[in-house]
Short mmCIF file of C-alpha atoms and ligand atoms in Angstrom, two decimals:
data_model
loop_
_atom_site.label_atom_id
_atom_site.label_comp_id
_atom_site.label_asym_id
_atom_site.label_seq_id
_atom_site.Cartn_x
_atom_site.Cartn_y
_atom_site.Cartn_z
CA MET A 1 11.10 -6.97 -19.37
CA GLY A 2 9.65 -6.00 -16.05
CA SER A 3 6.70 -3.84 -15.26
CA ARG A 4 8.41 -0.51 -15.00
CA SER A 5 6.99 2.27 -12.91
CA ILE A 6 7.63 5.81 -11.81
CA THR A 7 6.16 6.86 -8.50
CA LYS A 8 6.11 10.55 -7.68
CA ILE A 9 5.28 11.32 -4.07
CA THR A 10 4.78 14.75 -2.54
CA PHE A 11 5.34 14.55 1.19
CA THR A 12 4.91 17.51 3.54
CA ASP A 13 8.62 18.38 3.25
CA THR A 14 9.66 17.37 -0.26
CA THR A 15 8.72 15.65 -3.52
CA VAL A 16 10.48 12.47 -4.64
CA ARG A 17 10.41 10.69 -7.99
CA LEU A 18 11.22 6.99 -7.72
CA TYR A 19 11.78 4.19 -10.20
CA LEU A 20 10.81 0.55 -9.71
CA HIS A 21 11.44 -2.27 -12.18
CA TRP A 22 8.53 -4.39 -10.94
CA GLY A 23 5.82 -1.84 -10.25
CA SER A 24 2.46 -3.33 -11.17
CA PRO A 25 -0.66 -2.10 -9.36
CA GLU A 26 -1.68 -5.42 -7.75
CA TYR A 27 1.41 -4.98 -5.57
CA GLN A 28 1.95 -1.22 -5.57
CA ILE A 29 -1.53 -0.16 -4.45
CA PRO A 30 -1.73 -2.54 -1.45
CA ASN A 31 1.91 -1.88 -0.53
CA MET A 32 1.49 1.90 -0.50
CA ALA A 33 -1.75 1.49 1.49
CA GLU A 34 0.27 -0.48 4.07
CA PHE A 35 2.83 2.31 4.35
CA ILE A 36 0.07 4.87 4.86
CA PHE A 37 -1.56 2.81 7.61
CA TRP A 38 1.82 2.09 9.24
CA ALA A 39 2.64 5.81 9.40
CA TRP A 40 -0.82 6.72 10.73
CA THR A 41 -0.74 3.98 13.39
CA LEU A 42 2.74 4.82 14.67
CA ASP A 43 2.25 8.62 14.61
CA LYS A 44 4.94 9.15 11.99
CA PRO A 45 5.23 12.60 10.38
CA TRP A 46 4.21 12.59 6.71
CA THR A 47 7.76 13.15 5.46
CA ALA A 48 10.15 11.49 3.05
CA ASP A 49 12.20 10.36 6.08
CA SER A 50 9.23 8.38 7.40
CA TYR A 51 8.88 6.70 4.02
CA ARG A 52 12.59 5.80 4.04
CA ALA A 53 12.25 4.48 7.60
CA TYR A 54 9.40 2.27 6.42
CA LEU A 55 11.45 1.02 3.45
CA ASP A 56 14.20 0.07 5.93
CA THR A 57 11.75 -2.17 7.77
CA VAL A 58 10.61 -3.99 4.62
CA SER A 59 13.71 -3.81 2.36
CA ASP A 60 12.31 -6.28 -0.16
CA GLY A 61 11.69 -4.12 -3.23
CA SER A 62 7.97 -4.07 -2.60
CA LEU A 63 7.90 -0.27 -2.87
CA PRO A 64 10.01 2.09 -4.99
CA ALA A 65 13.22 3.35 -3.40
CA GLU A 66 15.42 4.41 -6.32
CA PRO A 67 15.42 8.18 -6.95
CA THR A 68 15.40 9.09 -10.63
CA ASP A 69 15.21 12.17 -12.82
CA GLY A 70 15.79 10.18 -15.94
CA PHE A 71 13.70 8.72 -18.68
CA HIS A 72 12.98 5.01 -18.62
CA GLY A 73 12.02 3.26 -21.81
CA ASP A 74 9.03 0.96 -21.82
CA LEU A 75 7.55 2.61 -18.78
CA GLU A 76 4.21 0.99 -18.06
CA HIS A 77 2.90 2.42 -14.77
CA TYR A 78 2.83 5.89 -13.26
CA TYR A 79 1.76 6.67 -9.69
CA ARG A 80 1.20 10.19 -8.35
CA ILE A 81 0.69 10.49 -4.62
CA THR A 82 0.36 13.56 -2.44
CA ILE A 83 0.22 13.49 1.34
CA GLY A 84 -0.81 16.55 3.38
CA GLU A 85 0.06 17.59 6.94
CA ASN A 86 -2.94 15.77 8.36
CA GLY A 87 -2.31 12.65 6.36
CA GLN A 88 -4.76 13.56 3.60
CA VAL A 89 -3.85 11.26 0.72
CA THR A 90 -4.57 11.59 -2.96
CA TYR A 91 -3.50 8.79 -5.24
CA VAL A 92 -3.61 8.53 -9.04
CA TYR A 93 -2.57 5.47 -11.01
CA LYS A 94 -2.03 5.72 -14.76
CA HIS A 95 -1.35 2.84 -17.13
CA LEU A 96 0.18 3.07 -20.58
CA ASN A 97 -2.08 1.51 -23.16
CA PHE A 98 0.42 0.19 -25.70
CA ASP A 99 -2.12 0.00 -28.53
CA ALA A 100 -3.30 3.55 -28.14
CA GLU A 101 0.15 4.75 -27.02
CA ASP A 102 -1.71 6.78 -24.47
CA TRP A 103 -1.73 7.07 -20.70
CA ALA A 104 -5.09 6.37 -19.09
CA VAL A 105 -6.12 7.00 -15.49
CA GLU A 106 -7.01 3.56 -14.13
CA PHE A 107 -7.63 4.51 -10.53
CA GLN A 108 -7.96 7.62 -8.38
CA ALA A 109 -8.36 8.00 -4.63
CA GLU A 110 -9.23 11.24 -2.90
CA ASN A 111 -8.58 9.96 0.62
CA ARG A 112 -7.14 7.08 2.64
CA ALA A 113 -10.42 5.14 2.74
CA GLU A 114 -10.62 5.00 -1.07
CA LEU A 115 -7.00 3.87 -1.28
CA TYR A 116 -7.61 1.12 1.29
CA ASP A 117 -10.75 -0.06 -0.56
CA GLU A 118 -8.78 -0.31 -3.78
CA ALA A 119 -5.98 -2.19 -1.96
CA ILE A 120 -8.59 -4.77 -0.91
CA ARG A 121 -9.98 -4.95 -4.44
CA GLN A 122 -6.48 -5.46 -5.90
CA LEU A 123 -5.66 -8.18 -3.36
CA GLU A 124 -8.98 -9.95 -4.02
CA ALA A 125 -8.35 -9.87 -7.79
CA HIS A 126 -4.79 -11.10 -7.32
CA ARG A 127 -6.08 -13.86 -5.04
CA ARG A 128 -8.56 -15.03 -7.70
CA TRP A 129 -5.76 -15.08 -10.28
CA VAL A 130 -3.49 -17.19 -8.05
CA ALA A 131 -6.35 -19.54 -7.06
CA ASP A 132 -7.08 -20.12 -10.76
CA ALA A 133 -3.39 -20.79 -11.39
CA ILE A 134 -3.37 -23.41 -8.62
CA GLU A 135 -6.43 -25.08 -10.10
CA ALA A 136 -4.70 -25.22 -13.48
CA ASN A 137 -1.45 -26.50 -12.01
CA PRO A 138 -1.90 -28.06 -8.54
CA LYS A 139 1.80 -28.97 -8.31
CA ALA A 140 3.04 -25.39 -8.40
CA VAL A 141 4.03 -25.03 -4.75
CA HIS A 142 5.06 -21.37 -4.97
CA TYR A 143 1.48 -20.41 -5.79
CA GLU A 144 0.39 -21.84 -2.44
CA GLN A 145 2.93 -19.55 -0.76
CA ASP A 146 1.68 -16.62 -2.83
CA LEU A 147 -1.87 -17.40 -1.74
CA ALA A 148 -0.89 -17.49 1.94
CA ALA A 149 0.89 -14.13 1.60
CA ILE A 150 -2.10 -12.56 -0.18
CA ASP A 151 -4.49 -13.88 2.49
CA HIS A 152 -2.30 -12.37 5.19
CA HIS A 153 -2.30 -8.94 3.53
CA LEU A 154 -5.99 -9.16 2.69
CA HIS A 155 -6.82 -9.84 6.34
CA GLU A 156 -4.77 -6.81 7.40
CA ALA A 157 -6.12 -4.57 4.63
CA ARG A 158 -9.68 -5.31 5.77
CA LEU A 159 -8.70 -4.38 9.33
CA TYR A 160 -7.18 -1.05 8.39
CA ALA A 161 -10.17 -0.27 6.20
CA GLN A 162 -12.27 -0.88 9.36
CA VAL A 163 -10.02 1.50 11.30
CA GLU A 164 -10.44 4.19 8.63
CA ALA A 165 -14.23 3.78 8.82
CA LEU A 166 -14.30 4.69 12.54
CA PRO A 167 -15.71 8.15 13.27
CA GLY A 168 -12.90 10.68 13.63
CA VAL A 169 -10.21 8.62 11.89
CA PRO A 170 -10.44 10.15 8.38
CA ALA A 171 -9.82 13.65 9.74
CA SER A 172 -6.91 12.58 11.95
CA ALA A 173 -3.22 12.84 11.03
CA CYS A 174 -2.23 9.90 13.22
CA GLN A 175 -3.56 7.47 15.81
CA SER A 176 -2.65 9.68 18.79
CA ASP A 177 -4.53 12.62 17.25
CA PHE A 178 -7.55 10.40 16.73
CA HIS A 179 -7.64 9.31 20.39
CA ALA A 180 -6.87 12.85 21.65
CA GLU A 181 -9.96 14.09 19.82
CA HIS A 182 -12.28 12.08 22.10
CA SER A 183 -10.13 12.15 25.25
CA CYS A 184 -9.87 8.42 25.90
CA GLU A 185 -7.30 6.23 27.56
CA ARG A 186 -5.91 4.49 24.53
CA ASP A 187 -6.09 0.99 26.07
CA GLN A 188 -9.65 1.64 27.24
CA CYS A 189 -10.90 3.36 24.13
CA SER A 190 -14.66 3.12 23.64
CA ILE A 191 -14.34 3.36 19.84
CA TRP A 192 -11.38 1.06 19.30
CA THR A 193 -11.91 -2.72 19.39
CA PRO A 194 -9.59 -5.50 20.61
CA GLU A 195 -9.25 -6.73 17.04
CA LEU A 196 -7.99 -3.33 15.95
CA THR A 197 -5.50 -3.24 18.83
CA GLU A 198 -3.92 -6.32 17.36
CA ILE A 199 -3.08 -4.58 14.10
CA ALA A 200 -2.23 -1.25 15.75
CA ASP A 201 0.28 -2.93 18.07
CA ARG A 202 1.94 -4.65 15.17
CA PRO A 203 1.21 -2.68 12.02
CA PRO A 204 1.69 -4.50 8.75
CA ARG A 205 5.19 -5.00 7.47
CA ARG A 206 5.28 -6.57 4.09
CA GLY A 207 8.67 -8.20 4.72
CA ASP A 208 7.43 -10.08 7.79
CA HIS A 209 5.37 -12.51 5.87
CA ASP A 210 6.65 -12.51 2.31
CA ASP A 211 10.19 -13.74 2.78
CA GLY A 212 9.22 -17.31 2.00
CA SER A 213 7.49 -16.42 -1.23
CA GLN A 214 10.22 -14.35 -2.86
CA ASP A 215 12.01 -17.21 -4.58
ZN1 LIG B 301 -9.75 6.42 21.76
#
């Protein structure tokens, strides 16, 4: 069982190929979007080391960490991500259609904004699924915890989509580059808003909120 995935990521320094037993898109797309926003916000270089540093902060299996060259039977999901020097992101998600025995592209992003929009869409769909499950079984307490965790990530995903929509952000490699481009004092930025400062000061960490909903 499981929902097995391979995620191949080309960073600016190297390419990694990673296996994850539970790798379905309703988690993987929002989780990878969070890593991308975390790295942008904290001025991290777009390297495999930055990704590993992020995994160290979450350490909950929410993103793939296990390097693999091997073949995994019953693979269901394949993610191909490339990240350029300036944080340009392309993202392709393929799903194996068991009936057709064929891989189909389910989602493609050409930039960070498209990835963030899809993260929101995935979280909204997941939220509807959990809300329906609660309606069908009001006594299932863990669904309430799931719902709270999804709401938390949805709130943050909408904020970083707002950040990405600011003029100058899509072309920037990191937050410092963005502010340098219009010569502001970061805490008195005319483009930034107080609400965005909140998320930039404490960028999303999946582990922060999800601990209670893991069991
Ligand atoms: Zn600024």
